[in-house]
């Protein structure tokens, strides 16, 4: 969160005052720092500079057109999981031939769309999917570029909902069956074998699961290059970030911070790069959270302080429909006042939203500087899997999103109106 800092007690994003932004655009409000996004991207690229590489940003982490545009300008590729994400990438100025298409349930329509656009590779997750892609490509008289997602069966040591590299997950082909899979694919007239892919999970804070998975894959990857002439190996995403004390710990220089128990970016690179250089392949990376997680905050206003029998509830106007991570993964987000109050005492509180669900909380039994009605708070590290997972639950309109660029604040998504909320819905003319 190094571009989010207090200046005279007021929280800024780069040179922009967050309280002023909240006054202008209302709350809840997502604010992203372009400086942070770019510096994370460049830092990763530099750490991997010994490799022939491409960084494909995982669009599902943050699919805002402004964010995608920023990364497209940096030369990033994109890892997409739907036709909708491909549409966004192209609208934002990304190039189709840098896109890898992941996901277990690609439809025929999505295959046609991506083939016609000319994507870099389809990451195939099952035999019936391969059969379908072969048929679709033949019908279009094209050859579909393919990488097979191989499941290395390693423990990612993360939340069970975001662990994907164990044999019991729905993702990928087991390593034991992968050779046969490639042999079969190589005979298909509509398929061009371009690479191999893996992705073991998300928010992984130690290098060991990555190095273990790569070590397990290497003999097979080498054989694939020899036997089928593949050109690339995607090692997926999943690099974890610091979620705690993101501001106090020296502005979340998580790459410097071993205090947090989270590996640094350089730790990650130094462990995996040597073994990957030997492959002679182009190495693809699919980071999402790493690039945008600490580049975004969710600004919310305190509406009520409710003193219940055993607890104090700070009720804010952002809800689980805006940021679902605490409800879904029990994840921690730091919460800080946008304007610090001199001499504020600390108080143990629950910070909760307006949604009619007990899971609608951002913090429980958290010691925070005492908050009052009308105060603004910033929920930190909300740039990844925040707005992208937003919904209209409780018929709440989606918040506005701002991309800060130095002293400029660009509106990159307008707050939804009630008309937006019901767009495409109809009141039926009932027959009786
Ligand atoms: C979700 C996902 C990513 C990105 O994961 P992060 O933890 O955000 O880096 C990359 N690749 C695939 C296949 C994914 O499903």
CSV table of C-alpha atoms and ligand atoms in Angstrom, one decimal:
chain,number,residue,atom,x,y,z
A,1,UNK,CA,0.0,0.0,0.0
A,2,UNK,CA,3.0,2.2,-0.5
A,3,UNK,CA,1.0,4.8,-2.5
A,4,UNK,CA,-1.5,5.2,0.4
A,5,UNK,CA,-0.1,7.4,3.1
A,6,UNK,CA,-1.2,9.8,5.8
A,7,UNK,CA,-0.3,13.5,5.3
A,8,UNK,CA,-1.2,15.8,8.2
A,9,UNK,CA,-3.5,13.1,9.5
A,10,UNK,CA,-5.4,12.7,6.2
A,11,UNK,CA,-5.1,9.5,4.1
A,12,UNK,CA,-4.0,10.1,0.5
A,13,UNK,CA,-3.7,7.9,-2.5
A,14,UNK,CA,-0.7,9.3,-4.3
A,15,UNK,CA,-1.4,13.0,-4.2
A,16,UNK,CA,-5.2,12.7,-4.0
A,17,UNK,CA,-7.1,13.3,-0.7
A,18,UNK,CA,-9.4,10.4,-0.1
A,19,UNK,CA,-11.9,12.3,2.1
A,20,UNK,CA,-12.3,14.8,-0.8
A,21,UNK,CA,-12.9,12.0,-3.2
A,22,UNK,CA,-15.5,10.5,-0.9
A,23,UNK,CA,-17.3,13.9,-0.7
A,24,UNK,CA,-17.3,14.2,-4.5
A,25,UNK,CA,-18.2,10.7,-5.5
A,26,UNK,CA,-20.1,9.4,-2.4
A,27,UNK,CA,-19.5,6.1,-0.6
A,28,UNK,CA,-18.9,3.3,-0.8
A,29,UNK,CA,-16.1,4.0,-3.2
A,30,UNK,CA,-13.3,2.0,-4.6
A,31,UNK,CA,-10.0,3.8,-5.2
A,32,UNK,CA,-7.0,2.4,-7.0
A,33,UNK,CA,-3.4,3.7,-7.3
A,34,UNK,CA,-2.0,3.4,-10.8
A,35,UNK,CA,1.5,4.0,-9.4
A,36,UNK,CA,1.1,0.9,-7.1
A,37,UNK,CA,-0.2,-1.3,-9.9
A,38,UNK,CA,2.6,-0.3,-12.3
A,39,UNK,CA,5.3,-0.6,-9.7
A,40,UNK,CA,4.1,-4.1,-8.7
A,41,UNK,CA,4.0,-5.2,-12.4
A,42,UNK,CA,7.5,-3.8,-13.1
A,43,UNK,CA,8.9,-5.2,-9.9
A,44,UNK,CA,7.8,-8.7,-10.8
A,45,UNK,CA,9.0,-8.3,-14.4
A,46,UNK,CA,12.4,-7.2,-13.2
A,47,UNK,CA,12.7,-10.1,-10.7
A,48,UNK,CA,12.0,-12.5,-13.6
A,49,UNK,CA,14.2,-10.8,-16.1
A,50,UNK,CA,16.5,-13.9,-16.5
A,51,UNK,CA,13.6,-15.7,-18.1
A,52,UNK,CA,12.0,-15.4,-21.5
A,53,UNK,CA,8.7,-14.5,-19.9
A,54,UNK,CA,5.3,-13.0,-20.2
A,55,UNK,CA,3.2,-11.7,-17.3
A,56,UNK,CA,-0.5,-12.4,-18.0
A,57,UNK,CA,-2.6,-10.4,-15.5
A,58,UNK,CA,-5.4,-12.6,-14.1
A,59,UNK,CA,-8.3,-10.4,-15.1
A,60,UNK,CA,-10.7,-12.0,-12.6
A,61,UNK,CA,-8.8,-10.2,-9.7
A,62,UNK,CA,-9.8,-6.8,-11.1
A,63,UNK,CA,-11.5,-6.5,-14.4
A,64,UNK,CA,-12.1,-2.7,-14.4
A,65,UNK,CA,-11.3,-1.3,-17.9
A,66,UNK,CA,-9.1,1.4,-16.4
A,67,UNK,CA,-6.9,-1.1,-14.6
A,68,UNK,CA,-6.7,-3.4,-17.7
A,69,UNK,CA,-5.8,-0.4,-19.9
A,70,UNK,CA,-3.0,0.6,-17.5
A,71,UNK,CA,-1.6,-3.0,-17.6
A,72,UNK,CA,-2.0,-3.3,-21.4
A,73,UNK,CA,0.1,-0.1,-21.8
A,74,UNK,CA,2.8,-1.8,-19.6
A,75,UNK,CA,2.9,-4.6,-22.1
A,76,UNK,CA,1.1,-7.2,-19.9
A,77,UNK,CA,-0.7,-10.2,-21.3
A,78,UNK,CA,-4.0,-11.3,-19.8
A,79,UNK,CA,-5.2,-14.5,-18.2
A,80,UNK,CA,-9.0,-14.7,-18.8
A,81,UNK,CA,-11.7,-17.1,-17.7
A,82,UNK,CA,-14.7,-16.1,-19.8
A,83,UNK,CA,-15.8,-14.5,-23.0
A,84,UNK,CA,-16.8,-11.5,-21.0
A,85,UNK,CA,-13.2,-11.0,-19.8
A,86,UNK,CA,-11.9,-11.3,-23.3
A,87,UNK,CA,-14.4,-8.7,-24.4
A,88,UNK,CA,-13.1,-6.4,-21.6
A,89,UNK,CA,-9.5,-7.0,-22.4
A,90,UNK,CA,-10.0,-6.0,-26.1
A,91,UNK,CA,-12.0,-3.0,-25.1
A,92,UNK,CA,-9.2,-1.9,-22.8
A,93,UNK,CA,-6.6,-2.1,-25.5
A,94,UNK,CA,-5.1,-5.5,-24.6
A,95,UNK,CA,-4.0,-7.8,-27.4
A,96,UNK,CA,-5.7,-11.1,-28.0
A,97,UNK,CA,-2.4,-12.8,-28.8
A,98,UNK,CA,-1.2,-12.2,-25.3
A,99,UNK,CA,-4.3,-13.9,-23.7
A,100,UNK,CA,-4.5,-17.3,-22.1
A,101,UNK,CA,-8.0,-18.7,-21.6
A,102,UNK,CA,-8.5,-20.7,-18.4
A,103,UNK,CA,-11.5,-22.3,-16.7
A,104,UNK,CA,-13.2,-25.7,-16.6
A,105,UNK,CA,-16.4,-24.8,-18.5
A,106,UNK,CA,-15.6,-23.0,-21.8
A,107,UNK,CA,-18.7,-22.9,-24.0
A,108,UNK,CA,-18.7,-23.3,-27.8
A,109,UNK,CA,-19.6,-19.6,-28.1
A,110,UNK,CA,-16.6,-18.7,-26.0
A,111,UNK,CA,-14.3,-21.0,-28.1
A,112,UNK,CA,-15.5,-19.4,-31.3
A,113,UNK,CA,-15.0,-15.9,-29.9
A,114,UNK,CA,-11.5,-16.6,-28.7
A,115,UNK,CA,-10.5,-18.5,-31.8
A,116,UNK,CA,-11.6,-15.7,-34.0
A,117,UNK,CA,-9.9,-13.1,-31.8
A,118,UNK,CA,-6.6,-15.1,-32.1
A,119,UNK,CA,-5.7,-15.8,-28.4
A,120,UNK,CA,-2.4,-17.2,-27.4
A,121,UNK,CA,-3.7,-20.4,-25.8
A,122,UNK,CA,-6.7,-22.3,-24.4
A,123,UNK,CA,-5.7,-23.8,-21.1
A,124,UNK,CA,-7.5,-27.2,-21.3
A,125,UNK,CA,-8.9,-28.8,-18.2
A,126,UNK,CA,-10.5,-32.1,-19.4
A,127,UNK,CA,-10.8,-34.5,-22.3
A,128,UNK,CA,-14.4,-33.5,-23.3
A,129,UNK,CA,-13.3,-29.9,-23.4
A,130,UNK,CA,-10.4,-30.8,-25.7
A,131,UNK,CA,-12.8,-32.8,-28.0
A,132,UNK,CA,-15.1,-29.8,-28.2
A,133,UNK,CA,-12.3,-27.4,-29.0
A,134,UNK,CA,-11.0,-29.7,-31.7
A,135,UNK,CA,-14.4,-29.9,-33.3
A,136,UNK,CA,-15.1,-26.1,-33.1
A,137,UNK,CA,-11.6,-25.3,-34.6
A,138,UNK,CA,-12.1,-27.8,-37.4
A,139,UNK,CA,-15.5,-26.2,-38.2
A,140,UNK,CA,-13.8,-22.8,-38.4
A,141,UNK,CA,-10.9,-24.3,-40.4
A,142,UNK,CA,-8.5,-23.1,-37.7
A,143,UNK,CA,-6.0,-24.8,-35.4
A,144,UNK,CA,-6.7,-24.0,-31.7
A,145,UNK,CA,-3.5,-23.2,-29.7
A,146,UNK,CA,-3.6,-25.3,-26.5
A,147,UNK,CA,-1.8,-25.7,-23.2
A,148,UNK,CA,-3.0,-28.5,-20.9
A,149,UNK,CA,-3.5,-27.6,-17.3
A,150,UNK,CA,-1.7,-30.2,-15.3
A,151,UNK,CA,-2.4,-30.7,-11.7
A,152,UNK,CA,0.9,-31.4,-9.8
A,153,UNK,CA,-1.0,-32.5,-6.6
A,154,UNK,CA,0.8,-30.3,-4.1
A,155,UNK,CA,-0.5,-28.7,-1.0
A,156,UNK,CA,-0.7,-24.9,-1.5
A,157,UNK,CA,-1.2,-24.2,2.2
A,158,UNK,CA,-3.9,-21.6,1.8
A,159,UNK,CA,-7.7,-21.3,2.3
A,160,UNK,CA,-9.5,-24.4,1.0
A,161,UNK,CA,-11.6,-22.4,-1.4
A,162,UNK,CA,-8.6,-21.0,-3.2
A,163,UNK,CA,-6.4,-24.2,-3.2
A,164,UNK,CA,-6.5,-25.7,-6.7
A,165,UNK,CA,-3.5,-27.9,-7.1
A,166,UNK,CA,-4.5,-30.9,-5.1
A,167,UNK,CA,-5.8,-34.1,-6.8
A,168,UNK,CA,-9.3,-33.6,-5.2
A,169,UNK,CA,-9.8,-30.2,-6.9
A,170,UNK,CA,-11.9,-29.9,-10.1
A,171,UNK,CA,-8.9,-28.3,-11.9
A,172,UNK,CA,-6.5,-29.8,-14.4
A,173,UNK,CA,-5.4,-33.2,-15.5
A,174,UNK,CA,-3.4,-35.4,-13.1
A,175,UNK,CA,0.3,-35.6,-13.9
A,176,UNK,CA,0.0,-39.4,-14.2
A,177,UNK,CA,-2.4,-39.0,-17.1
A,178,UNK,CA,-1.0,-36.0,-18.8
A,179,UNK,CA,1.4,-37.8,-21.2
A,180,UNK,CA,-1.4,-39.8,-22.7
A,181,UNK,CA,-3.5,-36.7,-22.9
A,182,UNK,CA,-0.8,-34.9,-24.9
A,183,UNK,CA,-0.3,-37.9,-27.2
A,184,UNK,CA,-4.0,-37.9,-28.0
A,185,UNK,CA,-4.2,-34.2,-28.5
A,186,UNK,CA,-1.2,-34.2,-30.8
A,187,UNK,CA,-3.2,-36.3,-33.3
A,188,UNK,CA,-6.1,-33.9,-33.4
A,189,UNK,CA,-6.2,-31.9,-36.6
A,190,UNK,CA,-7.9,-28.9,-34.9
A,191,UNK,CA,-5.3,-28.7,-32.1
A,192,UNK,CA,-1.9,-27.1,-32.0
A,193,UNK,CA,0.0,-27.9,-28.8
A,194,UNK,CA,1.6,-24.7,-27.7
A,195,UNK,CA,2.4,-25.2,-24.0
A,196,UNK,CA,1.7,-26.6,-20.6
A,197,UNK,CA,0.1,-24.9,-17.6
A,198,UNK,CA,-0.3,-25.3,-13.8
A,199,UNK,CA,-1.9,-23.1,-11.1
A,200,UNK,CA,-1.8,-24.5,-7.5
A,201,UNK,CA,-3.9,-21.9,-5.6
A,202,UNK,CA,-4.1,-18.3,-4.4
A,203,UNK,CA,-2.7,-16.2,-1.6
A,204,UNK,CA,0.3,-18.5,-1.2
A,205,UNK,CA,2.8,-16.8,1.2
A,206,UNK,CA,5.8,-19.2,1.0
A,207,UNK,CA,7.9,-20.2,-2.0
A,208,UNK,CA,8.0,-23.9,-1.2
A,209,UNK,CA,4.6,-24.9,-2.8
A,210,UNK,CA,5.7,-23.2,-6.0
A,211,UNK,CA,9.2,-24.8,-6.1
A,212,UNK,CA,7.7,-28.2,-5.2
A,213,UNK,CA,5.2,-28.0,-8.0
A,214,UNK,CA,7.7,-26.8,-10.5
A,215,UNK,CA,10.2,-29.6,-9.5
A,216,UNK,CA,7.4,-32.2,-9.9
A,217,UNK,CA,6.5,-30.8,-13.4
A,218,UNK,CA,10.0,-30.3,-14.8
A,219,UNK,CA,10.8,-33.8,-16.2
A,220,UNK,CA,7.4,-33.9,-17.9
A,221,UNK,CA,7.8,-30.3,-19.2
A,222,UNK,CA,11.2,-31.2,-20.7
A,223,UNK,CA,9.7,-34.3,-22.4
A,224,UNK,CA,6.8,-32.2,-23.8
A,225,UNK,CA,9.3,-29.9,-25.4
A,226,UNK,CA,11.2,-32.7,-26.9
A,227,UNK,CA,8.2,-34.8,-28.1
A,228,UNK,CA,5.7,-32.2,-29.1
A,229,UNK,CA,7.8,-29.0,-29.6
A,230,UNK,CA,5.8,-26.9,-27.1
A,231,UNK,CA,7.1,-23.4,-26.6
A,232,UNK,CA,5.7,-22.2,-23.2
A,233,UNK,CA,5.2,-23.2,-19.6
A,234,UNK,CA,2.8,-21.3,-17.5
A,235,UNK,CA,3.4,-21.5,-13.8
A,236,UNK,CA,0.1,-19.8,-12.9
A,237,UNK,CA,-0.5,-17.1,-10.3
A,238,UNK,CA,-1.1,-17.3,-6.6
A,239,UNK,CA,1.6,-15.1,-5.1
A,240,UNK,CA,0.4,-13.9,-1.8
A,241,UNK,CA,0.4,-10.4,-0.4
A,242,UNK,CA,0.4,-8.8,3.1
A,243,UNK,CA,-3.0,-8.0,4.4
A,244,UNK,CA,-2.1,-7.0,7.9
A,245,UNK,CA,-0.6,-3.7,9.0
A,246,UNK,CA,-0.5,-2.8,5.3
A,247,UNK,CA,0.1,0.9,6.1
A,248,UNK,CA,1.9,0.8,9.5
A,249,UNK,CA,4.5,-1.7,8.3
A,250,UNK,CA,6.4,0.9,6.3
A,251,UNK,CA,3.6,1.3,3.7
A,252,UNK,CA,3.3,-2.3,3.0
A,253,UNK,CA,6.6,-2.8,1.4
A,254,UNK,CA,5.6,-6.5,1.5
A,255,UNK,CA,8.6,-7.3,-0.8
A,256,UNK,CA,10.8,-6.1,2.0
A,257,UNK,CA,8.7,-7.3,4.9
A,258,UNK,CA,9.7,-10.7,6.2
A,259,UNK,CA,8.1,-9.6,9.6
A,260,UNK,CA,4.7,-10.5,8.1
A,261,UNK,CA,5.7,-14.1,7.4
A,262,UNK,CA,4.9,-13.4,3.7
A,263,UNK,CA,7.6,-14.2,1.2
A,264,UNK,CA,9.0,-11.3,-0.8
A,265,UNK,CA,8.6,-11.1,-4.5
A,266,UNK,CA,12.4,-11.7,-4.8
A,267,UNK,CA,12.1,-14.8,-2.6
A,268,UNK,CA,9.6,-16.2,-5.0
A,269,UNK,CA,11.7,-15.4,-8.0
A,270,UNK,CA,15.0,-16.6,-6.6
A,271,UNK,CA,13.5,-20.0,-5.8
A,272,UNK,CA,11.8,-20.7,-9.1
A,273,UNK,CA,13.9,-18.8,-11.7
A,274,UNK,CA,17.0,-21.1,-11.8
A,275,UNK,CA,15.0,-24.3,-12.5
A,276,UNK,CA,12.8,-22.5,-15.1
A,277,UNK,CA,15.8,-21.1,-17.1
A,278,UNK,CA,16.9,-24.7,-17.9
A,279,UNK,CA,13.6,-25.5,-19.7
A,280,UNK,CA,14.5,-23.3,-22.7
A,281,UNK,CA,10.8,-22.4,-22.8
A,282,UNK,CA,8.9,-19.1,-22.6
A,283,UNK,CA,7.6,-18.9,-19.0
A,284,UNK,CA,4.1,-17.4,-18.4
A,285,UNK,CA,3.0,-16.0,-15.1
A,286,UNK,CA,-0.6,-15.3,-14.2
A,287,UNK,CA,-0.6,-13.0,-11.1
A,288,UNK,CA,-3.8,-11.3,-10.1
A,289,UNK,CA,-3.7,-10.4,-6.4
A,290,UNK,CA,0.0,-9.5,-6.4
A,291,UNK,CA,-0.5,-6.8,-9.0
A,292,UNK,CA,-3.7,-5.1,-7.7
A,293,UNK,CA,-4.4,-6.4,-4.1
A,294,UNK,CA,-2.5,-3.6,-2.3
A,295,UNK,CA,-3.3,-1.1,-4.9
A,296,UNK,CA,-6.9,-0.5,-3.9
A,297,UNK,CA,-9.0,0.6,-1.0
A,298,UNK,CA,-12.7,0.6,-0.3
A,299,UNK,CA,-13.8,3.9,1.3
A,300,UNK,CA,-16.9,3.7,3.4
A,301,UNK,CA,-18.8,5.9,5.8
A,302,UNK,CA,-19.9,5.1,9.3
A,303,UNK,CA,-23.6,5.5,9.6
A,304,UNK,CA,-24.4,4.3,13.1
A,305,UNK,CA,-22.6,3.2,16.2
A,306,UNK,CA,-24.8,0.5,17.8
A,307,UNK,CA,-24.1,-0.4,21.4
A,308,UNK,CA,-25.3,-3.9,21.8
A,309,UNK,CA,-25.3,-5.9,25.0
A,310,UNK,CA,-21.9,-7.4,24.6
A,311,UNK,CA,-20.5,-5.6,21.6
A,312,UNK,CA,-20.1,-2.3,19.8
A,313,UNK,CA,-21.1,-2.5,16.2
A,314,UNK,CA,-19.7,0.1,13.8
A,315,UNK,CA,-22.2,0.1,10.9
A,316,UNK,CA,-20.8,1.2,7.6
A,317,UNK,CA,-22.4,1.8,4.2
A,318,UNK,CA,-20.2,-0.8,2.4
A,319,UNK,CA,-21.4,-4.4,2.5
A,320,UNK,CA,-20.5,-7.9,1.6
A,321,UNK,CA,-21.9,-7.3,-1.9
A,322,UNK,CA,-19.1,-4.7,-2.4
A,323,UNK,CA,-16.3,-6.8,-0.8
A,324,UNK,CA,-17.2,-10.4,-0.1
A,325,UNK,CA,-13.7,-11.7,1.0
A,326,UNK,CA,-14.3,-11.6,4.8
A,327,UNK,CA,-17.6,-13.4,4.4
A,328,UNK,CA,-16.3,-15.9,1.8
A,329,UNK,CA,-12.8,-16.7,3.0
A,330,UNK,CA,-12.8,-15.3,6.6
A,331,UNK,CA,-10.1,-13.0,5.3
A,332,UNK,CA,-8.6,-10.0,7.1
A,333,UNK,CA,-8.6,-6.5,5.8
A,334,UNK,CA,-7.1,-3.6,7.8
A,335,UNK,CA,-9.5,-0.8,8.5
A,336,UNK,CA,-8.2,2.7,9.1
A,337,UNK,CA,-9.8,6.1,9.6
A,338,UNK,CA,-9.5,8.3,6.5
A,339,UNK,CA,-9.0,11.3,8.8
A,340,UNK,CA,-7.1,10.6,12.0
A,341,UNK,CA,-8.5,12.1,15.1
A,342,UNK,CA,-5.9,13.5,17.6
A,343,UNK,CA,-5.7,11.5,20.8
A,344,UNK,CA,-8.3,9.0,19.7
A,345,UNK,CA,-8.7,6.1,22.1
A,346,UNK,CA,-8.9,2.5,20.9
A,347,UNK,CA,-12.0,0.4,21.2
A,348,UNK,CA,-12.9,-3.2,20.4
A,349,UNK,CA,-15.6,-3.3,17.8
A,350,UNK,CA,-17.3,-5.2,15.0
A,351,UNK,CA,-17.4,-3.4,11.7
A,352,UNK,CA,-20.5,-4.5,9.8
A,353,UNK,CA,-22.4,-3.6,6.6
A,354,UNK,CA,-26.0,-3.1,5.8
A,355,UNK,CA,-26.7,-6.4,4.2
A,356,UNK,CA,-29.2,-8.7,5.8
A,357,UNK,CA,-26.8,-11.5,6.5
A,358,UNK,CA,-24.8,-12.2,9.7
A,359,UNK,CA,-21.8,-12.9,7.4
A,360,UNK,CA,-21.8,-9.2,6.4
A,361,UNK,CA,-18.9,-8.0,8.4
A,362,UNK,CA,-15.5,-6.5,7.7
A,363,UNK,CA,-13.9,-7.0,11.2
A,364,UNK,CA,-14.9,-8.8,14.4
A,365,UNK,CA,-13.6,-7.9,17.8
A,366,UNK,CA,-11.1,-5.6,16.2
A,367,UNK,CA,-9.2,-2.9,18.2
A,368,UNK,CA,-9.7,0.3,16.2
A,369,UNK,CA,-9.4,4.0,17.0
A,370,UNK,CA,-12.8,5.1,18.3
A,371,UNK,CA,-15.1,5.9,15.4
A,372,UNK,CA,-18.1,8.2,15.3
A,373,UNK,CA,-21.1,8.6,13.1
A,374,UNK,CA,-20.2,10.3,9.9
A,375,UNK,CA,-16.5,9.2,9.9
A,376,UNK,CA,-14.9,7.8,6.8
A,377,UNK,CA,-12.9,4.5,7.0
A,378,UNK,CA,-10.7,2.9,4.4
A,379,UNK,CA,-10.8,-0.9,4.1
A,380,UNK,CA,-7.3,-1.7,2.9
A,381,UNK,CA,-5.9,-4.2,0.4
A,382,UNK,CA,-9.2,-4.3,-1.5
A,383,UNK,CA,-7.9,-4.0,-5.0
A,384,UNK,CA,-8.1,-7.7,-5.8
A,385,UNK,CA,-11.3,-9.8,-5.7
A,386,UNK,CA,-13.1,-6.7,-4.4
A,387,UNK,CA,-15.1,-4.9,-7.0
A,388,UNK,CA,-14.6,-7.8,-9.4
A,389,UNK,CA,-16.7,-10.0,-7.0
A,390,UNK,CA,-19.3,-7.3,-6.4
A,391,UNK,CA,-23.0,-8.0,-6.7
A,392,UNK,CA,-26.3,-6.3,-6.5
A,393,UNK,CA,-27.5,-8.4,-3.6
A,394,UNK,CA,-30.1,-6.6,-1.5
A,395,UNK,CA,-30.6,-4.4,-4.6
A,396,UNK,CA,-27.6,-2.4,-3.7
A,397,UNK,CA,-26.1,-0.4,-6.5
A,398,UNK,CA,-22.4,-1.1,-7.4
A,399,UNK,CA,-20.1,1.6,-6.1
A,400,UNK,CA,-18.1,4.0,-8.3
A,401,UNK,CA,-14.4,3.2,-9.0
A,402,UNK,CA,-11.6,5.7,-9.2
A,403,UNK,CA,-8.2,5.3,-10.7
A,404,UNK,CA,-5.7,7.7,-9.2
A,405,UNK,CA,-2.8,8.8,-11.4
A,406,UNK,CA,-0.5,11.2,-9.5
A,407,UNK,CA,-2.7,14.2,-8.7
A,408,UNK,CA,-5.5,13.1,-11.1
A,409,UNK,CA,-8.5,11.0,-10.1
A,410,UNK,CA,-10.1,9.3,-13.1
A,411,UNK,CA,-13.6,8.0,-12.7
A,412,UNK,CA,-13.3,4.5,-14.2
A,413,UNK,CA,-16.7,3.2,-13.2
A,414,UNK,CA,-19.7,5.3,-12.5
A,415,UNK,CA,-21.8,4.5,-9.5
A,416,UNK,CA,-24.8,2.5,-10.6
A,417,UNK,CA,-28.2,4.1,-10.6
A,418,UNK,CA,-31.6,2.5,-9.8
A,419,UNK,CA,-32.3,2.4,-13.5
A,420,UNK,CA,-29.0,0.4,-14.0
A,421,UNK,CA,-30.2,-1.9,-11.3
A,422,UNK,CA,-33.3,-3.1,-13.2
A,423,UNK,CA,-31.9,-2.8,-16.7
A,424,UNK,CA,-33.0,-5.8,-18.7
A,425,UNK,CA,-35.7,-6.8,-16.3
A,426,UNK,CA,-39.4,-6.8,-17.3
A,427,UNK,CA,-42.7,-6.6,-15.4
A,428,UNK,CA,-44.7,-9.3,-17.2
A,429,UNK,CA,-48.2,-8.8,-18.6
A,430,UNK,CA,-49.8,-11.6,-16.7
A,431,UNK,CA,-52.6,-13.6,-18.4
A,432,UNK,CA,-54.9,-13.8,-15.5
B,1,LIG,C1,-7.3,-17.1,-10.1
B,1,LIG,C2,-6.2,-17.6,-11.0
B,1,LIG,C3,-5.0,-16.8,-11.1
B,1,LIG,C4,-4.7,-15.6,-10.3
B,1,LIG,O1,-4.5,-16.0,-9.0
B,1,LIG,P1,-3.9,-14.9,-7.9
B,1,LIG,O2,-3.9,-15.6,-6.7
B,1,LIG,O3,-4.8,-13.7,-7.9
B,1,LIG,O4,-2.5,-14.5,-8.4
B,1,LIG,C5,-4.1,-17.3,-12.1
B,1,LIG,N1,-4.3,-18.4,-12.9
B,1,LIG,C6,-5.5,-19.1,-12.8
B,1,LIG,C7,-5.7,-20.2,-13.6
B,1,LIG,C8,-6.4,-18.7,-11.8
B,1,LIG,O5,-7.6,-19.4,-11.7
